[in-house]
Structure formats: C-alpha cells, structure tokens
Amino acid sequence: MQTPDGIKIVDVRVRNFRCLRQVNVELDNITILIGENNSGKTSFLEALYAAIGAGRRIISADDVFLSPGEKKLPKTRTVTVDLLIRPTDDQTSTIPTFPQGSYWLALWGNAVAQDDDDNDFIAIRTQTKWDDTRGEYITERRFLSNWPLNPIDWNDAKVNEIHPAVSTADIEPLALQFMDAKRDIQDDMQNRNSFWNRMVSDPGLTDDQVDKLEKRLTKLNEDIILASDVLRHVQGNLDDMHQAVRAPKGSVSITPTARTLRDLSRGMDVSFNTDGAQTFPVARHGMGTRSVASLLSFRAYTTWRQQQAKKDAAHPMLALEEPEAHLHPQAQRALFHLIENIPGQRIVSTHSPYIAAEARLSEFRVFRKVGPETLVARMDMSLLTVDEIRKIEQMVMTTRGDSLYARALVLCSGETEEFSLPVFARSYWKRHPNDLGITIQGVGGDGSYRPFLRLAEAFGIPWYIFSDGEPNAIKHVNDALAPINDTNKQDRVFVIPNGKSFEEFLASKEYKDMLMRFIVALSAKNQQHEAALKKEWASKANVLGDIVQFLQSNKTKCAERLAEAITNLKDKKLRFPGPIRNLLEKISKDHGLKMRTLKTK
C-alpha cells in the first residue's frame, strides 16, 4: 500500500543520452524495465539520476549520443532529459489540480503550469550543451511552461519565463536514489554519505539523553581496560607517546567501544541468522543476503523520511538495477513484494522472469536495441479486454516470463514441436537457440496463440508460428492473426503440408526405416526383446499408420530423441524436414544467422 504524497512523475523524455537518442518512457508507481543486455536500461536510469538524483552526476561529452558514422561529436548536439509531474490523490491517481495548501504548490509556486485542458503540471528540463565561452559542456535545469503532447515535438517546449530556474530545493524532496547491481549493506555502513549513515548518524536523542549515555559509554570503556591485562599493557606502552610528542603523560587512552554517540554509527553492525543456525555479522553472509539487507535499509530510510517530513513533503524515488542479483528464484519472487512495499515511485531494471511473473502487464517497458539506438515499447492496455489481460498474465507471464526477453519468439501448439524444434535449431546453427536469444514456446493448444502474439506485437518481439496442417489448427492460427495489421504476417507462419499433424508428416517413406529402428531401440528391454520387435514391425501391414499412433501416444518420450535421430542422419537432405528447414531459414535471414553444418564422417 503506497503512502500518498501528492505527486507522480508520469513521463520521461530522454534525447541524445548515450544510446537513448530519442526515448519516451511513461512511469507508473512501479515501472519494470526489461530487455537484453546493453539495450539502454541502465542508461535510462542514469539519465534520470542525472536529472533529479540524490548527489546528481555530471553529464559529460562521453554521455552524448554518437552515430556509428560520426567520428566527431557535433557541438550543437544537446542532451535533454524532460520530466512531467502531475498532482495525485490519496490513491496515487493523477488529478487535475494541486489542492490548495499542497506542499508542492507552495514549493513550486509560479512554476506550476496548465495544459490545454487546464490541468496542472510541473515540467523540468535538464539539458547539457556545449558552451563556446567556457569551452566545456554545461548542465542547466529549467522549468517548462508547456508539455507538447506528441513526443516528436519535444523541442517545442518553452522555458517558464516567470519561474525559469530549478534550484536544489525544488527537487530535493523527490531526489532519486540509484541502487546499482553492486549494492552491499557492508559498503553502505562504511560509506559516510550512504542513506544508511544519513539515517543512523543522528539517533534523535535530547542533549540530556546524550550526556547520560556518553557517561555510561566512558565508564564502560574504563571498565573494559581495567579488566583486561592486555589492553592495560598496550595502553601503558602507548602512553610513552608524550616523550616524542609534546603532550602530558596519561593523554592516551584506548576506547574498545565508541566513546561518543556520534561515533556509535561507525561501529554498527547487522547480524543475521537463518532458522537454527549460528548468528553471524551480515558481512560474513553471501552477496544475496547483503544485497537484500541494503534494499531493506533503503526502505527503512524512505519510510522514516516520510514519517519525519511535514505533511506530504517527500516523494521517494528509487532506481533499482537487477534486484535479482545473487538470489535464487523463490527469493526473487519474494523480493518483488518487498519492493512493492517501498514508498514512492520505483523504477526497476531486471533480467529475471521470476520478478516479471510477479509484476503487472501495465508496468512493463521493453527496451530493444535497433542499430545504434534504443526503442522502448509498452502494452496499450486500452486495446485489451479484461479477459485478454488475464490470459496474458496467467498463460504467458506466470509460466513463461522469459518470453519477454526473447530476441525472437517461435510459437508452436504441441509438445512434440516444443521439444523437438530446439534440437533441430541447435543442429542447424550449432548453437542452442537460447544462446541466440530465440525462445521456442509451446502455447498449450491450437487456440492459445493470441495472448502470446498480443505480447510480442506490443513489445516489438519478432514472432514466428510453426503449426500442424490440420484444418482446425490452421483455423486457430488464422483467428489469432486476424487482429494483427501486418501485410507480411503470413510470411512468418509455417504449416505442415497436406493437412497433416507433425507426427503424420514424419511418418513418410523417406523416414520409415529410421523410424522403425528408432521405435525398436526406444522400446526394447534387452537384445532378445529387440529382435522380437524388429520382426513385429517388419511384418506390420500398415507400418506408417502404426508409427503415427506410436509417436502420438509417446510425444513427450519421443520428441527430443526423435529429433536428435533425424539430425544425425547421413543423408543431409533428410536432417531438416521441409517446413522446419523453411522456418530456420526465415529466422536466419531475418536475424543475420547462418546455417553451420559439420562434415559427415
């Protein structure tokens, strides 16, 4: 449950920051960034941090977008990060105006602008550009007076002439905290500028309480020294420092514990034990535990900050990179619910299908690299019915969240295809399709393509369909394709010819002898049984029909092994059945892959 704080950053437009030449990202209370490595997710978080980060970094020439053909950075190119902020109600939904008496209205005053529908907003532009006079890049932050609806017209935004400059005080209440994948509670405790130390360095005690506690600390230190022969011996030797340094004898003292409360945080530690195990300092636990502890200490910091703020005068912002680092799958799922309980807005970059399975469909932003640039896509929820959203979240997100991360998605209806196609693909490319970013996904039946296609289309994931040729199967494929407005969509559909199923297609004269050997080898319990099976299959009147029946009755048992047997045939023409070869050739052409074959011995 989110604590209402009166505002929300609803839109971010980034221009010319690293690979983000022109990127627009709408933000929710939780926004999940997914995509391949080097697709721009971290760059987006750092662009946001450069704009409103706590301890904002400087944007340098190295951060300016450079096209592959450019050898020299144009001095006219600027880096721009625009933020749109809207007022919200107690349910964190946007509302038309800032309420009278709102902290934010008092903070920003004349910087609050109105759009064409008279709705209040705040727009902040962070811009880095070349300054000829100073001979360097400079960064300025300005309030904007308008927010162009079409992101293409972003440069038509004007600086607010009444209240142009953005001060530190203007953005401090919503300063973004950036926790990268290397977060570690141990580092937080040692870093004097971390949110851990900002929170614990001042325990909030009165002067009288401090005086009493420090007297007790002094007495505790004296008692420890008096009780320890070793410490008294060391202190006695150190006390001879007065002979070399001009100081009175007795001016040296050892303090086994902190002597003042302001030093207490330096010696703080966090201990942790699992059920029935010995308690250890967190520094001696694994990185997964230390990473979670760092995140929870941040949650403590933000919730405490909100409690101490006057009214609604704090809007926590967290950019979190790869929260799944060092955690096993179940812990990743549980961690997402911890993230949900952190107040404010959270922007999470993840590669975890387990975290993706816990998130809502509306929260995803998919980053995809196209050439030197990054494109960002999201699902238009207004185009989906409630039932379609449910099917996508249940059928795709919960069970096959890894589909979101695919460079290409191959959809098939049956178990035979789902188990066998990866074998053919691995033999064709001499690499597992997963290594190439290609996910081969069984959809669980002919009538279940649509949720997967909806997701792939919305997030720009190239898709392919491999289908049985039976009339009902083809009908389901065509029904799923009907809403897709793409004149070339049929080019990515590969159907078993002559109205046959996959098993019926393989049960042909070309493969008959191999299939009989395969079935006998798979079924034989010993050599005597193997000889009897060979005779039995050789005498069958309808051998191809019986092969189909056997393959269909043993799909999960046969599929992968049969595919391996086919790809190992000496006759190269038979290694890849026609429709499978056509599918692999199409994927290769679309994604610049090459068939790699091994010489037959």
Short mmCIF file of N, CA and C in Angstrom, two decimals, residues 27-35 41-42 44-45 48 176 178-179 183 295 318-324 335-336 339-340 342 345-352 355-356 359 363-365 367 405:
data_model
loop_
_atom_site.label_atom_id
_atom_site.label_comp_id
_atom_site.label_asym_id
_atom_site.label_seq_id
_atom_site.Cartn_x
_atom_site.Cartn_y
_atom_site.Cartn_z
N LEU A 27 5.95 6.51 -16.66
CA LEU A 27 6.24 5.87 -15.38
C LEU A 27 4.96 5.60 -14.61
N ASP A 28 4.90 4.45 -13.94
CA ASP A 28 3.84 4.12 -13.00
C ASP A 28 4.40 4.19 -11.59
N ASN A 29 3.61 3.76 -10.62
CA ASN A 29 4.14 3.65 -9.26
C ASN A 29 5.31 2.69 -9.22
N ILE A 30 5.15 1.56 -9.92
CA ILE A 30 6.27 0.65 -10.18
C ILE A 30 6.40 0.52 -11.68
N THR A 31 7.60 0.70 -12.20
CA THR A 31 7.86 0.55 -13.63
C THR A 31 8.97 -0.47 -13.78
N ILE A 32 8.72 -1.50 -14.57
CA ILE A 32 9.67 -2.60 -14.76
C ILE A 32 10.34 -2.45 -16.12
N LEU A 33 11.65 -2.27 -16.13
CA LEU A 33 12.40 -2.15 -17.37
C LEU A 33 13.00 -3.51 -17.71
N ILE A 34 12.67 -4.02 -18.89
CA ILE A 34 13.24 -5.30 -19.31
C ILE A 34 13.83 -5.14 -20.70
N GLY A 35 14.68 -6.08 -21.06
CA GLY A 35 15.34 -6.03 -22.37
C GLY A 35 16.69 -6.70 -22.28
N LYS A 41 18.75 0.10 -20.64
CA LYS A 41 18.02 0.19 -19.37
C LYS A 41 18.81 0.99 -18.33
N THR A 42 20.07 0.63 -18.16
CA THR A 42 20.90 1.34 -17.18
C THR A 42 21.12 2.78 -17.61
N PHE A 44 19.02 4.63 -19.13
CA PHE A 44 17.82 5.38 -18.77
C PHE A 44 17.83 5.73 -17.28
N LEU A 45 18.19 4.76 -16.44
CA LEU A 45 18.25 5.03 -15.01
C LEU A 45 19.26 6.12 -14.70
N LEU A 48 17.94 9.56 -15.72
CA LEU A 48 17.01 10.03 -14.71
C LEU A 48 17.76 10.50 -13.47
N LEU A 176 16.10 11.28 -6.58
CA LEU A 176 16.15 9.85 -6.93
C LEU A 176 17.36 9.18 -6.28
N PHE A 178 19.68 5.88 -6.53
CA PHE A 178 20.03 4.86 -7.54
C PHE A 178 20.83 3.76 -6.87
N MET A 179 20.25 2.56 -6.83
CA MET A 179 20.94 1.39 -6.27
C MET A 179 21.30 0.46 -7.42
N ARG A 183 25.10 -3.23 -5.11
CA ARG A 183 24.72 -2.77 -3.78
C ARG A 183 25.12 -3.79 -2.72
N LEU A 295 18.75 -3.21 0.40
CA LEU A 295 17.46 -2.74 -0.10
C LEU A 295 16.49 -2.45 1.06
N LEU A 318 13.11 5.62 -6.29
CA LEU A 318 14.16 4.59 -6.28
C LEU A 318 14.37 4.05 -7.68
N ALA A 319 15.62 4.09 -8.16
CA ALA A 319 16.02 3.39 -9.37
C ALA A 319 16.82 2.18 -8.93
N LEU A 320 16.33 1.00 -9.25
CA LEU A 320 16.92 -0.24 -8.75
C LEU A 320 17.36 -1.11 -9.92
N GLU A 321 18.63 -1.44 -9.95
CA GLU A 321 19.19 -2.24 -11.04
C GLU A 321 19.37 -3.68 -10.59
N GLU A 322 18.77 -4.60 -11.34
CA GLU A 322 18.91 -6.04 -11.15
C GLU A 322 18.73 -6.47 -9.70
N PRO A 323 17.54 -6.32 -9.15
CA PRO A 323 17.31 -6.74 -7.76
C PRO A 323 17.51 -8.24 -7.56
N GLU A 324 17.47 -9.00 -8.66
CA GLU A 324 17.60 -10.46 -8.56
C GLU A 324 19.02 -10.93 -8.34
N LEU A 335 11.28 -11.09 -3.21
CA LEU A 335 11.88 -9.75 -3.20
C LEU A 335 10.98 -8.73 -3.88
N PHE A 336 10.29 -9.15 -4.93
CA PHE A 336 9.43 -8.19 -5.62
C PHE A 336 8.37 -7.62 -4.68
N ILE A 339 9.84 -4.94 -2.67
CA ILE A 339 9.95 -3.72 -3.47
C ILE A 339 8.60 -3.00 -3.52
N GLU A 340 7.52 -3.78 -3.62
CA GLU A 340 6.19 -3.17 -3.65
C GLU A 340 5.90 -2.36 -2.40
N ILE A 342 8.05 -0.56 -0.71
CA ILE A 342 8.86 0.64 -0.60
C ILE A 342 8.02 1.82 -1.07
N GLN A 345 7.86 6.13 -5.94
CA GLN A 345 7.95 5.50 -7.25
C GLN A 345 9.22 4.67 -7.34
N ARG A 346 9.07 3.51 -7.97
CA ARG A 346 10.20 2.61 -8.12
C ARG A 346 10.36 2.24 -9.59
N ILE A 347 11.56 2.41 -10.11
CA ILE A 347 11.88 2.03 -11.48
C ILE A 347 12.89 0.91 -11.40
N VAL A 348 12.49 -0.28 -11.83
CA VAL A 348 13.28 -1.49 -11.60
C VAL A 348 13.74 -2.07 -12.93
N SER A 349 15.05 -2.22 -13.07
CA SER A 349 15.62 -2.87 -14.24
C SER A 349 15.93 -4.32 -13.89
N THR A 350 15.42 -5.26 -14.67
CA THR A 350 15.59 -6.67 -14.30
C THR A 350 15.73 -7.56 -15.52
N HIS A 351 16.43 -8.68 -15.33
CA HIS A 351 16.50 -9.75 -16.33
C HIS A 351 15.79 -11.01 -15.83
N SER A 352 15.08 -10.89 -14.72
CA SER A 352 14.52 -12.07 -14.08
C SER A 352 13.09 -12.35 -14.54
N ILE A 355 10.76 -12.30 -11.40
CA ILE A 355 10.26 -10.99 -10.99
C ILE A 355 9.20 -10.52 -11.98
N ALA A 356 9.46 -10.75 -13.28
CA ALA A 356 8.49 -10.36 -14.30
C ALA A 356 7.14 -11.03 -14.07
N ALA A 359 4.98 -9.09 -11.61
CA ALA A 359 4.57 -7.72 -11.95
C ALA A 359 3.29 -7.72 -12.79
N GLU A 363 2.93 -2.52 -16.15
CA GLU A 363 4.13 -1.94 -15.55
C GLU A 363 5.38 -2.13 -16.40
N PHE A 364 5.29 -2.92 -17.47
CA PHE A 364 6.48 -3.26 -18.24
C PHE A 364 6.82 -2.20 -19.28
N ARG A 365 8.12 -1.93 -19.43
CA ARG A 365 8.65 -1.14 -20.52
C ARG A 365 9.79 -1.97 -21.12
N PHE A 367 12.89 -2.47 -23.50
CA PHE A 367 13.96 -1.77 -24.19
C PHE A 367 14.56 -2.71 -25.24
N TYR A 405 11.97 -11.61 -22.84
CA TYR A 405 13.37 -11.28 -23.06
C TYR A 405 13.89 -11.83 -24.39
#
